Amino acid sequence: MRIILLTVLSLIFSSGVSSKEYNEEKPVRTTIQAFYDAFNSHGFERAAEFTTADWNHINPGGGRTRGRGAVLKELHEVHATFLKGVSDKIENMDVRFAAPDVAIVTVMSRMSTFTMPDGVMHVNEGHIRTFVVVKRGSRWLIMQDQNTTIGS
């Protein structure tokens, strides 16, 4: 019996997930959901509540935009044109902690149909997005994200 108890305890303590990290997962998920809510409403007016000032965004085409102001400018442009009315639905979200104040979040999602400016139509396209989320004070904020189109 003692061997079983020691085995169970060693598995618990070697898993790498502390109770604090487990407790922090919900607010991290809430931050990511705030991003998708803004995406789907096409309104990023409250982005300062869920992103850092030095937010970096890497779009599916490989373009990199640095700083919240520049990222928001890009998002407003694409959401006013080819992403107008487009939704992106989370299918799966994975949260891992690199440190007590740093989470890596991987989201699998599905976007509704849209047509790029070059005329290429994207139908029911899958995406995988990786977020780096940091804790600043009592808030979890997106510091970086990369969005990749999943090939069919």
Tab-separated table of N, CA, C and O in Angstrom, residues 2-56:
chain	number	residue	atom	x	y	z
A	2	ARG	N	1.941	1.224	0.787
A	2	ARG	CA	2.834	2.378	0.879
A	2	ARG	C	3.495	2.657	-0.472
A	2	ARG	O	3.650	3.812	-0.866
A	3	ILE	N	3.839	1.608	-1.210
A	3	ILE	CA	4.464	1.774	-2.526
A	3	ILE	C	3.487	2.444	-3.491
A	3	ILE	O	3.864	3.349	-4.233
A	4	ILE	N	2.233	2.047	-3.452
A	4	ILE	CA	1.224	2.646	-4.329
A	4	ILE	C	1.061	4.123	-3.989
A	4	ILE	O	1.022	4.977	-4.881
A	5	LEU	N	0.967	4.449	-2.708
A	5	LEU	CA	0.824	5.836	-2.282
A	5	LEU	C	2.020	6.670	-2.730
A	5	LEU	O	1.862	7.774	-3.265
A	6	LEU	N	3.222	6.166	-2.554
A	6	LEU	CA	4.424	6.890	-2.981
A	6	LEU	C	4.454	7.067	-4.493
A	6	LEU	O	4.846	8.126	-4.986
A	7	THR	N	4.030	6.062	-5.229
A	7	THR	CA	3.984	6.160	-6.685
A	7	THR	C	3.005	7.241	-7.130
A	7	THR	O	3.321	8.066	-7.988
A	8	VAL	N	1.826	7.245	-6.542
A	8	VAL	CA	0.816	8.245	-6.885
A	8	VAL	C	1.326	9.653	-6.558
A	8	VAL	O	1.213	10.572	-7.373
A	9	LEU	N	1.901	9.828	-5.385
A	9	LEU	CA	2.428	11.138	-5.002
A	9	LEU	C	3.543	11.589	-5.931
A	9	LEU	O	3.606	12.759	-6.322
A	10	SER	N	4.429	10.684	-6.319
A	10	SER	CA	5.510	11.075	-7.221
A	10	SER	C	4.971	11.464	-8.593
A	10	SER	O	5.487	12.379	-9.227
A	11	LEU	N	3.923	10.804	-9.053
A	11	LEU	CA	3.311	11.189	-10.332
A	11	LEU	C	2.679	12.567	-10.252
A	11	LEU	O	2.788	13.374	-11.173
A	12	ILE	N	2.033	12.842	-9.155
A	12	ILE	CA	1.394	14.150	-8.975
A	12	ILE	C	2.441	15.257	-8.977
A	12	ILE	O	2.314	16.255	-9.676
A	13	PHE	N	3.513	15.072	-8.216
A	13	PHE	CA	4.514	16.133	-8.093
A	13	PHE	C	5.441	16.227	-9.299
A	13	PHE	O	6.040	17.264	-9.529
A	14	SER	N	5.528	15.204	-10.104
A	14	SER	CA	6.402	15.265	-11.281
A	14	SER	C	5.654	15.680	-12.531
A	14	SER	O	6.252	15.835	-13.586
A	15	SER	N	4.355	15.900	-12.440
A	15	SER	CA	3.574	16.243	-13.633
A	15	SER	C	3.896	17.621	-14.168
A	15	SER	O	3.619	17.923	-15.310
A	16	GLY	N	4.475	18.511	-13.339
A	16	GLY	CA	4.836	19.842	-13.800
A	16	GLY	C	3.695	20.843	-13.735
A	16	GLY	O	3.874	22.000	-14.068
A	17	VAL	N	2.519	20.415	-13.327
A	17	VAL	CA	1.378	21.324	-13.257
A	17	VAL	C	1.055	21.552	-11.794
A	17	VAL	O	0.629	20.644	-11.099
A	18	SER	N	1.298	22.756	-11.339
A	18	SER	CA	0.989	23.064	-9.951
A	18	SER	C	-0.465	23.497	-9.833
A	18	SER	O	-1.107	23.838	-10.828
A	19	SER	N	-0.957	23.520	-8.618
A	19	SER	CA	-2.347	23.950	-8.424
A	19	SER	C	-2.499	25.416	-8.814
A	19	SER	O	-3.535	25.816	-9.323
A	20	LYS	N	-1.458	26.233	-8.621
A	20	LYS	CA	-1.518	27.645	-9.024
A	20	LYS	C	-1.691	27.750	-10.531
A	20	LYS	O	-2.500	28.528	-11.025
A	21	GLU	N	-0.925	26.957	-11.291
A	21	GLU	CA	-1.053	26.987	-12.751
A	21	GLU	C	-2.455	26.551	-13.164
A	21	GLU	O	-3.059	27.145	-14.045
A	22	TYR	N	-2.964	25.522	-12.508
A	22	TYR	CA	-4.310	25.053	-12.823
A	22	TYR	C	-5.321	26.164	-12.564
A	22	TYR	O	-6.213	26.403	-13.361
A	23	ASN	N	-5.153	26.881	-11.451
A	23	ASN	CA	-6.057	27.985	-11.121
A	23	ASN	C	-5.932	29.134	-12.105
A	23	ASN	O	-6.868	29.902	-12.279
A	24	GLU	N	-4.773	29.300	-12.735
A	24	GLU	CA	-4.541	30.390	-13.675
A	24	GLU	C	-5.047	30.055	-15.084
A	24	GLU	O	-5.136	30.944	-15.933
A	25	GLU	N	-5.372	28.809	-15.349
A	25	GLU	CA	-5.794	28.434	-16.699
A	25	GLU	C	-7.084	29.139	-17.112
A	25	GLU	O	-7.207	29.594	-18.255
A	26	LYS	N	-8.029	29.263	-16.223
A	26	LYS	CA	-9.303	29.898	-16.576
A	26	LYS	C	-9.125	31.353	-17.020
A	26	LYS	O	-9.651	31.743	-18.058
A	27	PRO	N	-8.375	32.194	-16.267
A	27	PRO	CA	-8.196	33.567	-16.748
A	27	PRO	C	-7.416	33.655	-18.062
A	27	PRO	O	-7.653	34.559	-18.869
A	28	VAL	N	-6.515	32.721	-18.308
A	28	VAL	CA	-5.804	32.693	-19.595
A	28	VAL	C	-6.805	32.395	-20.710
A	28	VAL	O	-6.817	33.065	-21.753
A	29	ARG	N	-7.654	31.411	-20.498
A	29	ARG	CA	-8.685	31.072	-21.494
A	29	ARG	C	-9.631	32.257	-21.729
A	29	ARG	O	-10.050	32.516	-22.855
A	30	THR	N	-9.950	32.978	-20.670
A	30	THR	CA	-10.823	34.143	-20.784
A	30	THR	C	-10.175	35.213	-21.672
A	30	THR	O	-10.852	35.847	-22.490
A	31	THR	N	-8.875	35.403	-21.530
A	31	THR	CA	-8.143	36.359	-22.367
A	31	THR	C	-8.215	35.963	-23.832
A	31	THR	O	-8.489	36.800	-24.706
A	32	ILE	N	-8.001	34.685	-24.122
A	32	ILE	CA	-8.051	34.220	-25.511
A	32	ILE	C	-9.470	34.360	-26.059
A	32	ILE	O	-9.668	34.781	-27.199
A	33	GLN	N	-10.464	34.042	-25.247
A	33	GLN	CA	-11.849	34.181	-25.692
A	33	GLN	C	-12.165	35.640	-26.000
A	33	GLN	O	-12.891	35.930	-26.962
A	34	ALA	N	-11.602	36.568	-25.225
A	34	ALA	CA	-11.812	37.998	-25.492
A	34	ALA	C	-11.278	38.371	-26.870
A	34	ALA	O	-11.906	39.159	-27.595
A	35	PHE	N	-10.137	37.795	-27.257
A	35	PHE	CA	-9.592	38.047	-28.593
A	35	PHE	C	-10.572	37.563	-29.662
A	35	PHE	O	-10.894	38.289	-30.609
A	36	TYR	N	-11.066	36.328	-29.519
A	36	TYR	CA	-11.987	35.780	-30.525
A	36	TYR	C	-13.329	36.516	-30.525
A	36	TYR	O	-13.930	36.682	-31.590
A	37	ASP	N	-13.782	36.970	-29.363
A	37	ASP	CA	-15.009	37.775	-29.318
A	37	ASP	C	-14.820	39.067	-30.106
A	37	ASP	O	-15.705	39.476	-30.863
A	38	ALA	N	-13.658	39.702	-29.946
A	38	ALA	CA	-13.362	40.932	-30.692
A	38	ALA	C	-13.271	40.640	-32.185
A	38	ALA	O	-13.806	41.388	-33.009
A	39	PHE	N	-12.619	39.540	-32.537
A	39	PHE	CA	-12.506	39.153	-33.950
A	39	PHE	C	-13.899	38.981	-34.554
A	39	PHE	O	-14.197	39.523	-35.615
A	40	ASN	N	-14.747	38.245	-33.871
A	40	ASN	CA	-16.069	37.922	-34.419
A	40	ASN	C	-17.037	39.105	-34.418
A	40	ASN	O	-17.970	39.136	-35.221
A	41	SER	N	-16.801	40.084	-33.557
A	41	SER	CA	-17.643	41.284	-33.560
A	41	SER	C	-17.027	42.383	-34.425
A	41	SER	O	-17.643	43.422	-34.637
A	42	HIS	N	-15.787	42.129	-34.895
A	42	HIS	CA	-15.044	43.066	-35.745
A	42	HIS	C	-14.823	44.392	-35.040
A	42	HIS	O	-14.785	45.447	-35.663
A	43	GLY	N	-14.667	44.305	-33.722
A	43	GLY	CA	-14.427	45.499	-32.915
A	43	GLY	C	-13.341	45.239	-31.892
A	43	GLY	O	-13.534	44.470	-30.963
A	44	PHE	N	-12.201	45.854	-32.087
A	44	PHE	CA	-11.072	45.649	-31.190
A	44	PHE	C	-10.862	46.839	-30.262
A	44	PHE	O	-9.758	47.088	-29.790
A	45	GLU	N	-11.939	47.586	-29.978
A	45	GLU	CA	-11.839	48.786	-29.148
A	45	GLU	C	-11.313	48.485	-27.746
A	45	GLU	O	-10.711	49.333	-27.113
A	46	ARG	N	-11.541	47.276	-27.259
A	46	ARG	CA	-11.127	46.919	-25.895
A	46	ARG	C	-9.853	46.078	-25.880
A	46	ARG	O	-9.544	45.417	-24.892
A	47	ALA	N	-9.076	46.147	-26.950
A	47	ALA	CA	-7.869	45.326	-27.066
A	47	ALA	C	-6.871	45.571	-25.940
A	47	ALA	O	-6.145	44.653	-25.541
A	48	ALA	N	-6.832	46.773	-25.408
A	48	ALA	CA	-5.898	47.066	-24.312
A	48	ALA	C	-6.206	46.226	-23.072
A	48	ALA	O	-5.332	46.041	-22.218
A	49	GLU	N	-7.413	45.684	-22.994
A	49	GLU	CA	-7.794	44.851	-21.858
A	49	GLU	C	-7.280	43.420	-21.984
A	49	GLU	O	-7.280	42.677	-21.008
A	50	PHE	N	-6.846	43.018	-23.197
A	50	PHE	CA	-6.392	41.636	-23.367
A	50	PHE	C	-5.098	41.499	-24.177
A	50	PHE	O	-4.680	40.398	-24.502
A	51	THR	N	-4.438	42.616	-24.497
A	51	THR	CA	-3.152	42.570	-25.214
A	51	THR	C	-2.145	43.494	-24.534
A	51	THR	O	-2.516	44.467	-23.883
A	52	THR	N	-0.854	43.211	-24.746
A	52	THR	CA	0.203	44.090	-24.249
A	52	THR	C	0.429	45.219	-25.250
A	52	THR	O	0.064	45.097	-26.431
A	53	ALA	N	1.043	46.290	-24.804
A	53	ALA	CA	1.352	47.419	-25.695
A	53	ALA	C	2.324	46.988	-26.793
A	53	ALA	O	2.282	47.511	-27.902
A	54	ASP	N	3.174	46.002	-26.496
A	54	ASP	CA	4.160	45.532	-27.480
A	54	ASP	C	3.719	44.247	-28.196
A	54	ASP	O	4.548	43.469	-28.665
A	55	TRP	N	2.412	44.062	-28.312
A	55	TRP	CA	1.839	42.892	-28.993
A	55	TRP	C	2.436	42.738	-30.384
A	55	TRP	O	2.529	43.686	-31.148
A	56	ASN	N	2.844	41.503	-30.703
A	56	ASN	CA	3.329	41.139	-32.033
A	56	ASN	C	2.333	40.179	-32.650
A	56	ASN	O	1.887	39.238	-31.988
